[in-house]
């Protein structure tokens, strides 16, 4: 295939997203892809000057060919800020700008003008305060924009003896709502997407998925909660009958040990802070956030906006580089 085109959104303008994009552009590290940023080119050029980085920011039209990728050069599909942004200072007036960058990248992927989208971090609070009260995150926004019923959030790192991939049965929910959100049918849908995408995007022909229980000790036969008996086990039994290789439910406090992970292609955790702290401990800054089930490739960083680092040039672009590489690898397999 020809070199894929990755549309890279610049995220919350007051956070580290813009300078991560600029840092990536300073040294593309042999990335076998073309990259176009989506954001405000004047803001990016201003940040580059403030940091003393010799990155040439060039506004491009989405319908024109991009120049070949080269270090210290950043083509940009322009989206104008609503108001000039200052590093470290959130401004809800720019909430619509952040969402507009996503819309441009999504549209490009859906009509074939881009092969994948990669996203720098956004700030949920700023978007909510900017007039979007129902916003809960990239994952859910992309799901709705792509018109699909279910997507799966998965983080992955290769900074372990075997690649560690952790998918989530639920995403950005208050902990008090998690148990009620886990259903047999919902777990089946998530696991089917996970298994299909591991095969399609990661070339794993028969993925083995290890599943966490919800409760301590996986419920201990109903003495510490019945969700394993009433909800999770029935889902796993039906999945096995479909030929999907699922193990569990296992206690989350012992699942993430070499004995259980040695032959696992992915872990399915029941909620955000059950599985992701382990993955981020193992590979923080060297992991990618991947949305499965969209019908297109989307990856992102494994961290937030780090407002305290914005404008300093000290933010580590490692996770963004991983997200770009993973997006390139996934596009090579699905096209």
C-alpha positions in Angstrom: 0.0 0.0 0.0 1.0 3.7 -0.3 2.1 5.5 2.8 -1.0 6.1 4.9 -2.1 9.6 5.9 -2.7 10.2 9.6 -4.8 13.1 10.7 -3.4 14.4 14.0 -5.7 16.6 16.1 -3.9 19.0 18.4 -6.2 18.7 21.4 -6.9 21.2 24.1 -5.0 24.4 23.0 -4.1 25.4 26.6 -2.6 22.0 27.3 0.4 20.1 26.1 -1.2 18.8 22.9 0.1 21.5 20.5 3.7 21.2 21.7 3.5 17.4 21.6 2.5 17.7 18.0 5.3 20.1 17.3 7.8 17.9 19.2 6.7 14.9 17.0 7.3 17.1 13.9 10.8 17.9 15.0 11.8 14.3 14.5 9.4 11.9 12.8 11.6 8.9 13.7 11.3 7.2 10.4 7.5 7.0 10.6 6.3 5.3 7.4 3.3 7.6 7.0 2.3 11.1 6.0 1.0 13.2 8.9 -1.2 16.3 8.8 -2.1 18.2 12.0 -5.7 19.5 12.5 -5.7 22.8 14.4 -5.0 26.5 14.3 -1.8 27.0 12.3 -1.2 30.5 13.8 -1.4 29.1 17.3 1.0 26.2 16.4 3.5 28.6 14.8 3.3 30.9 17.8 4.0 28.0 20.2 7.0 26.9 18.1 8.5 30.4 18.2 7.9 30.6 21.9 9.7 27.3 22.5 12.5 28.2 20.1 11.8 25.2 17.9 12.5 25.6 14.1 9.3 23.9 13.0 7.8 25.2 9.8 4.0 25.2 10.1 2.3 25.2 6.7 -1.5 25.6 6.3 -2.8 23.2 3.7 -6.2 22.6 2.1 -7.7 19.1 2.7 -8.1 18.6 -1.0 -4.5 19.3 -1.9 -1.6 16.8 -1.9 0.7 17.0 1.1 4.5 17.4 0.8 6.6 14.4 1.8 7.1 14.1 5.5 10.3 15.6 6.8 11.6 16.7 10.1 10.8 20.3 11.4 7.9 20.5 8.9 4.3 20.4 10.0 1.4 20.6 7.4 -1.9 21.6 9.0 -5.5 21.5 8.0 -6.7 24.8 9.5 -9.3 25.1 12.2 -9.4 28.6 13.7 -9.4 29.1 17.5 -12.4 31.0 18.9 -10.1 33.0 21.1 -6.3 33.2 21.4 -5.1 30.5 23.8 -2.5 30.9 26.6 -0.7 27.7 27.7 -1.9 26.5 31.0 -5.1 28.6 31.1 -8.3 26.8 30.1 -10.8 28.8 28.1 -14.2 27.2 27.6 -14.7 29.6 24.6 -12.4 27.2 22.7 -14.5 24.1 23.4 -16.1 24.3 20.0 -12.7 24.5 18.4 -11.6 21.3 20.0 -14.6 19.5 18.8 -14.3 21.0 15.3 -10.8 19.5 15.0 -12.2 16.1 15.8 -15.0 16.6 13.2 -12.5 17.5 10.5 -10.4 14.4 11.2 -13.5 12.1 11.5 -14.9 13.4 8.2 -11.5 12.9 6.5 -11.3 9.3 7.6 -14.9 8.5 6.8 -14.6 9.8 3.2 -11.2 8.2 2.6 -9.1 11.5 2.6 -7.2 10.2 5.6 -6.4 6.6 6.7 -6.5 7.1 10.4 -6.8 9.7 13.1 -4.5 10.3 16.1 -5.6 12.6 18.9 -3.7 14.7 21.3 -5.4 15.1 24.8 -8.4 17.2 25.4 -9.9 18.6 28.6 -13.4 17.2 29.3 -14.2 19.9 31.9 -13.4 22.8 29.5 -15.6 21.2 26.8 -18.5 20.7 29.2 -18.2 24.3 30.6 -18.0 25.5 27.0 -21.6 24.5 26.4 -21.5 20.7 25.8 -22.9 19.2 29.0 -23.3 15.7 27.6 -19.6 15.3 26.6 -17.9 12.4 28.3 -14.7 11.9 26.2 -13.1 11.2 22.9 -14.4 7.6 22.9 -18.1 8.4 23.2 -17.9 11.4 20.9 -16.3 9.3 18.2 -18.9 6.5 18.7 -21.7 8.9 18.1 -20.1 10.8 15.2 -19.5 7.5 13.4 -23.0 6.3 14.1 -22.1 3.0 15.8 -23.8 1.5 18.8 -20.8 0.2 20.6 -17.1 0.8 20.7 -14.3 -0.5 22.9 -11.6 1.5 24.6 -8.3 -0.3 24.7 -4.9 0.8 25.9 -1.8 -1.1 24.7 1.9 -1.1 25.4 4.8 -3.2 24.4 7.0 -2.2 27.4 6.3 -5.6 28.9 7.6 -9.1 28.3 4.5 -9.7 26.1 2.4 -6.9 24.6 -0.1 -5.8 27.2 -3.6 -4.8 25.9 -6.3 -3.8 28.3 -9.8 -3.2 27.1 -12.7 -1.8 29.1 -16.3 -3.1 29.5 -17.3 0.4 30.7 -15.5 3.7 30.1 -16.0 7.1 31.7 -18.6 6.4 34.4 -18.7 7.3 38.0 -17.8 4.2 40.1 -21.3 4.2 41.7 -22.8 3.6 38.2 -20.4 0.8 37.0 -22.2 -2.3 38.4 -25.5 -1.3 36.9 -24.0 -0.6 33.5 -22.5 -4.1 33.2 -25.0 -6.5 31.5 -24.6 -9.9 29.9 -25.5 -8.6 26.5 -23.2 -5.6 26.9 -20.3 -7.7 27.8 -20.9 -10.0 24.9 -21.0 -7.0 22.5 -17.8 -5.6 23.9 -16.0 -8.9 23.8 -17.1 -9.7 20.2 -15.8 -6.3 19.0 -12.5 -6.9 20.9 -12.0 -10.3 19.4 -12.9 -9.2 15.9 -10.6 -6.2 16.0 -7.7 -8.1 17.5 -7.9 -10.3 14.5 -8.5 -7.5 11.9 -6.1 -4.8 13.2 -3.5 -6.8 15.1 -3.3 -10.0 13.0 -4.1 -12.3 15.9 -6.1 -15.2 14.3 -7.6 -16.7 17.5 -7.2 -14.1 20.3 -7.3 -15.3 23.9 -9.1 -12.7 26.2 -8.7 -12.9 30.0 -11.6 -11.3 31.8 -11.6 -9.6 35.2 -14.3 -10.1 37.7 -16.1 -7.0 39.1 -15.9 -7.7 42.8 -13.0 -8.5 45.1 -11.9 -12.1 44.6 -14.2 -12.2 41.6 -17.2 -12.3 44.0 -16.0 -15.4 45.9 -18.9 -17.6 44.8 -21.4 -14.9 45.5 -20.3 -14.0 49.0 -18.7 -10.7 47.9 -21.2 -9.8 45.1 -23.3 -11.7 42.6 -22.3 -9.9 39.3 -19.9 -12.7 38.4 -22.5 -15.4 38.9 -25.5 -13.5 37.4 -24.0 -11.4 34.7 -20.3 -12.1 33.8 -20.3 -16.0 33.8 -23.4 -16.2 31.5 -21.8 -13.9 29.0 -18.6 -15.9 29.0 -20.4 -19.1 28.5 -22.3 -17.8 25.5 -19.1 -16.4 24.1 -17.3 -19.7 24.4 -20.2 -21.4 22.6 -19.5 -18.9 19.8 -15.9 -20.0 19.6 -14.3 -17.0 21.3 -11.5 -17.9 23.7 -12.3 -16.2 27.0 -10.8 -17.0 30.4 -12.4 -15.9 33.7 -13.8 -14.1 35.4 -10.6 -13.9 37.5 -9.8 -11.7 40.5 -8.3 -8.4 39.2 -5.7 -8.3 42.0 -4.1 -11.5 40.7 -5.0 -11.5 37.0 -2.2 -9.1 36.2 0.6 -11.5 37.0 2.9 -13.3 34.6 1.1 -16.7 35.0 -2.2 -15.3 33.7 -0.8 -12.8 31.1 1.8 -15.2 29.6 -0.8 -16.4 27.0 -3.2 -13.5 27.0 -3.7 -11.4 23.9 -5.9 -8.9 25.8 -7.4 -8.3 29.2 -11.0 -7.1 29.5 -11.4 -5.0 32.7 -14.8 -4.1 34.0 -14.1 -0.4 34.6 -11.6 2.3 33.9 -9.6 2.3 37.1 -9.5 -1.5 37.4 -7.2 -2.2 34.5 -5.6 1.0 33.4 -3.5 1.8 36.5 -1.7 -1.5 35.9 -1.1 -0.8 32.2 0.0 2.7 32.9 2.4 1.6 35.7 3.9 -0.8 33.2 4.2 1.5 30.3 3.1 5.1 31.0 4.3 7.4 28.3 4.9 4.5 26.0 1.3 3.3 25.5 -1.5 4.1 23.0 -5.2 4.5 23.6 -7.1 2.8 20.8 -10.8 2.9 19.9 -12.1 -0.3 18.5 -15.3 -0.8 16.5 -15.5 2.6 14.8 -15.0 1.3 11.3 -11.9 3.4 11.1 -8.5 3.5 12.9 -8.2 5.9 15.8 -5.4 6.0 18.4 -4.5 8.5 21.1 -2.1 9.2 23.9 -2.2 7.6 27.3 -2.3 10.8 29.3 -4.1 14.1 29.8 -3.5 17.7 29.1 -0.9 18.4 31.8 -1.7 22.1 32.1 1.2 22.6 34.5 3.7 21.6 31.7 2.0 23.5 28.9 4.3 26.0 27.2 7.5 24.7 28.9 8.7 22.3 26.2 9.2 19.6 28.9 6.3 17.4 28.0 7.3 13.9 26.8 6.0 13.1 23.3 6.7 9.4 23.7 3.1 8.3 23.9 2.1 10.4 20.9 4.9 8.8 18.9 3.6 5.4 20.0 0.1 6.4 19.0 1.3 7.4 15.5 3.3 4.2 15.1 0.3 2.0 16.2 -2.0 3.9 13.8 0.4 3.3 11.0 0.6 -0.4 11.8 -3.1 -0.8 12.1 -3.8 0.9 8.8 -1.3 -1.5 7.1 -3.3 -4.4 8.3 -6.8 -3.2 7.5 -6.2 -1.8 4.0 
